[in-house]
PDB file of C-alpha atoms in Angstrom:
ATOM      1  CA  MET A1264      -9.743  -3.891  -7.918  1.00 52.00           C
ATOM      2  CA  LYS A1265     -10.094  -1.383  -9.438  1.00 57.00           C
ATOM      3  CA  ILE A1266      -8.706   1.683  -9.541  1.00 60.00           C
ATOM      4  CA  ASN A1267     -11.208   3.595  -9.323  1.00 62.00           C
ATOM      5  CA  GLU A1268     -12.258   2.392  -6.381  1.00 77.00           C
ATOM      6  CA  ILE A1269      -9.377   3.577  -4.536  1.00 82.00           C
ATOM      7  CA  PRO A1270      -9.820   7.009  -2.567  1.00 88.00           C
ATOM      8  CA  ASP A1271      -9.464   9.850  -5.184  1.00 89.00           C
ATOM      9  CA  ARG A1272      -6.122  11.687  -1.851  1.00 91.00           C
ATOM     10  CA  TRP A1273      -4.452   8.177  -3.032  1.00 90.00           C
ATOM     11  CA  ARG A1274      -4.424   8.400  -7.047  1.00 87.00           C
ATOM     12  CA  ALA A1275      -1.578  10.657  -7.286  1.00 88.00           C
ATOM     13  CA  LEU A1276       0.643   7.971  -5.256  1.00 90.00           C
ATOM     14  CA  LEU A1277      -0.528   4.896  -6.552  1.00 85.00           C
ATOM     15  CA  ASP A1278       0.453   6.804 -10.165  1.00 82.00           C
ATOM     16  CA  ASN A1279       3.314   7.130  -8.824  1.00 84.00           C
ATOM     17  CA  TYR A1280       4.808   4.041  -8.116  1.00 81.00           C
ATOM     18  CA  ILE A1281       3.174   2.394 -10.458  1.00 76.00           C
ATOM     19  CA  GLU A1282       5.749   4.455 -12.938  1.00 77.00           C
ATOM     20  CA  GLN A1283       7.939   3.755 -10.964  1.00 78.00           C
ATOM     21  CA  HIS A1284       7.316  -0.018 -11.234  1.00 69.00           C
ATOM     22  CA  SER A1285       7.660   0.649 -15.131  1.00 60.00           C
ATOM     23  CA  LEU A1286       4.028  -1.304 -15.152  1.00 57.00           C
ATOM     24  CA  LEU A1287       1.701  -0.545 -17.515  1.00 55.00           C
ATOM     25  CA  PRO A1288      -1.500   1.567 -16.391  1.00 57.00           C
ATOM     26  CA  HIS A1289      -4.227  -0.289 -16.213  1.00 55.00           C
ATOM     27  CA  ASN A1290      -6.955  -0.111 -14.464  1.00 54.00           C
ATOM     28  CA  ASP A1291      -7.315  -2.788 -12.468  1.00 56.00           C
ATOM     29  CA  ILE A1292      -4.429  -3.218  -9.286  1.00 67.00           C
ATOM     30  CA  GLY A1293      -3.739  -6.441  -9.607  1.00 63.00           C
ATOM     31  CA  SER A1294      -1.381  -6.966 -12.221  1.00 61.00           C
ATOM     32  CA  ILE A1295       0.922  -4.518  -9.255  1.00 67.00           C
ATOM     33  CA  PRO A1296       3.540  -6.578  -7.574  1.00 67.00           C
ATOM     34  CA  PHE A1297       3.039  -7.793  -4.430  1.00 78.00           C
ATOM     35  CA  ASP A1298       6.199  -8.496  -3.110  1.00 78.00           C
ATOM     36  CA  GLY A1299       6.907  -7.785   0.735  1.00 87.00           C
ATOM     37  CA  ASN A1300       5.586  -7.874   3.689  1.00 93.00           C
ATOM     38  CA  VAL A1301       3.953  -4.875   5.094  1.00 94.00           C
ATOM     39  CA  THR A1302       4.044  -4.803  10.029  1.00 96.00           C
ATOM     40  CA  LEU A1303       2.437  -2.621  11.732  1.00 96.00           C
ATOM     41  CA  ARG A1304       2.504  -1.046  14.953  1.00 95.00           C
ATOM     42  CA  PHE A1305       0.153   0.740  16.643  1.00 93.00           C
ATOM     43  CA  LEU A1306       0.546   3.080  19.351  1.00 92.00           C
ATOM     44  CA  ASP A1307      -1.523   0.517  21.722  1.00 93.00           C
ATOM     45  CA  GLY A1308       0.776  -1.409  21.037  1.00 94.00           C
ATOM     46  CA  SER A1309      -1.958  -4.006  18.956  1.00 95.00           C
ATOM     47  CA  THR A1310      -0.182  -4.868  15.625  1.00 95.00           C
ATOM     48  CA  ALA A1311      -1.063  -5.942  12.465  1.00 94.00           C
ATOM     49  CA  HIS A1312       0.822  -7.189   9.313  1.00 94.00           C
ATOM     50  CA  PHE A1313       0.198  -7.939   5.882  1.00 92.00           C
ATOM     51  CA  LEU A1314       1.996 -10.702   3.458  1.00 90.00           C
ATOM     52  CA  HIS A1315       2.015 -10.155   0.003  1.00 87.00           C
ATOM     53  CA  ALA A1316       1.099  -6.232   0.250  1.00 89.00           C
ATOM     54  CA  PHE A1317       3.140  -2.649  -0.353  1.00 88.00           C
ATOM     55  CA  ALA A1318       1.842  -0.345   1.466  1.00 90.00           C
ATOM     56  CA  LEU A1319       2.687   3.743   0.385  1.00 92.00           C
ATOM     57  CA  ARG A1320       2.456   6.779   3.022  1.00 92.00           C
ATOM     58  CA  ASN A1321       0.177  10.352   2.129  1.00 93.00           C
ATOM     59  CA  PRO A1322       2.328  12.822   5.059  1.00 90.00           C
ATOM     60  CA  GLU A1323      -0.022  15.345   2.974  1.00 92.00           C
ATOM     61  CA  TYR A1324      -2.767  13.566   5.230  1.00 94.00           C
ATOM     62  CA  ASP A1325      -0.481  11.616   7.907  1.00 94.00           C
ATOM     63  CA  GLU A1326      -1.944   8.869   6.288  1.00 94.00           C
ATOM     64  CA  LEU A1327      -0.297   4.865   5.798  1.00 94.00           C
ATOM     65  CA  ALA A1328      -2.411   3.206   2.497  1.00 93.00           C
ATOM     66  CA  VAL A1329      -1.639  -1.112   2.769  1.00 92.00           C
ATOM     67  CA  PHE A1330      -2.062  -2.367  -0.862  1.00 88.00           C
ATOM     68  CA  THR A1331      -3.200  -6.976  -0.408  1.00 85.00           C
ATOM     69  CA  GLU A1332      -3.538  -9.328  -3.068  1.00 80.00           C
ATOM     70  CA  HIS A1333      -6.546 -10.144  -1.652  1.00 72.00           C
ATOM     71  CA  CYS A1334      -8.239  -7.855   0.700  1.00 68.00           C
ATOM     72  CA  LEU A1335      -7.823  -4.738  -1.253  1.00 77.00           C
ATOM     73  CA  HIS A1336      -6.547  -1.928   0.487  1.00 85.00           C
ATOM     74  CA  HIS A1337      -6.276  -0.480   4.003  1.00 89.00           C
ATOM     75  CA  ILE A1338      -6.175   3.159   5.221  1.00 92.00           C
ATOM     76  CA  PHE A1339      -4.111   4.204   8.519  1.00 92.00           C
ATOM     77  CA  PRO A1340      -3.468   7.401  10.220  1.00 90.00           C
ATOM     78  CA  LEU A1341       0.323   7.822  10.014  1.00 89.00           C
ATOM     79  CA  MET A1342       0.442   9.562  13.275  1.00 88.00           C
ATOM     80  CA  GLY A1343       2.337   7.429  15.982  1.00 88.00           C
ATOM     81  CA  THR A1344       2.531   4.031  12.995  1.00 91.00           C
ATOM     82  CA  ASP A1345       5.380   2.169  13.492  1.00 92.00           C
ATOM     83  CA  VAL A1346       5.341   0.465   9.715  1.00 92.00           C
ATOM     84  CA  GLN A1347       8.124  -1.837   8.802  1.00 92.00           C
ATOM     85  CA  ILE A1348       8.009  -3.480   4.621  1.00 86.00           C
ATOM     86  CA  ASP A1349       9.916  -6.450   4.347  1.00 89.00           C
ATOM     87  CA  LYS A1350      11.144  -7.333   0.685  1.00 76.00           C
ATOM     88  CA  PRO A1351      11.380 -10.753  -0.489  1.00 60.00           C
ATOM     89  CA  SER A1352      15.269 -11.723  -0.843  1.00 49.00           C
ATOM     90  CA  THR A1353      16.461 -12.677  -4.433  1.00 45.00           C
ATOM     91  CA  GLU A1354      19.593 -14.654  -3.411  1.00 45.00           C
TER      92      GLU A1354
END
């Protein structure tokens, strides 16, 4: 997935994530570490589980973006969504 495929409202947050993780600037986020798992629980009781993923919150738009290795990105409303992010143990 190319950076230019990300909606503009997510660009700054993704750039910050890349900077915080000391990653080199690039146009393809495929080199970002997808080292966690993300589980979402929605108001209706349904769930979504993403392996090899990371998530970013955008409070300004009340959204959550989940970035995965193989399925690009997914954007969900935050309202009423319980978010759990697990990273594998380094021990």
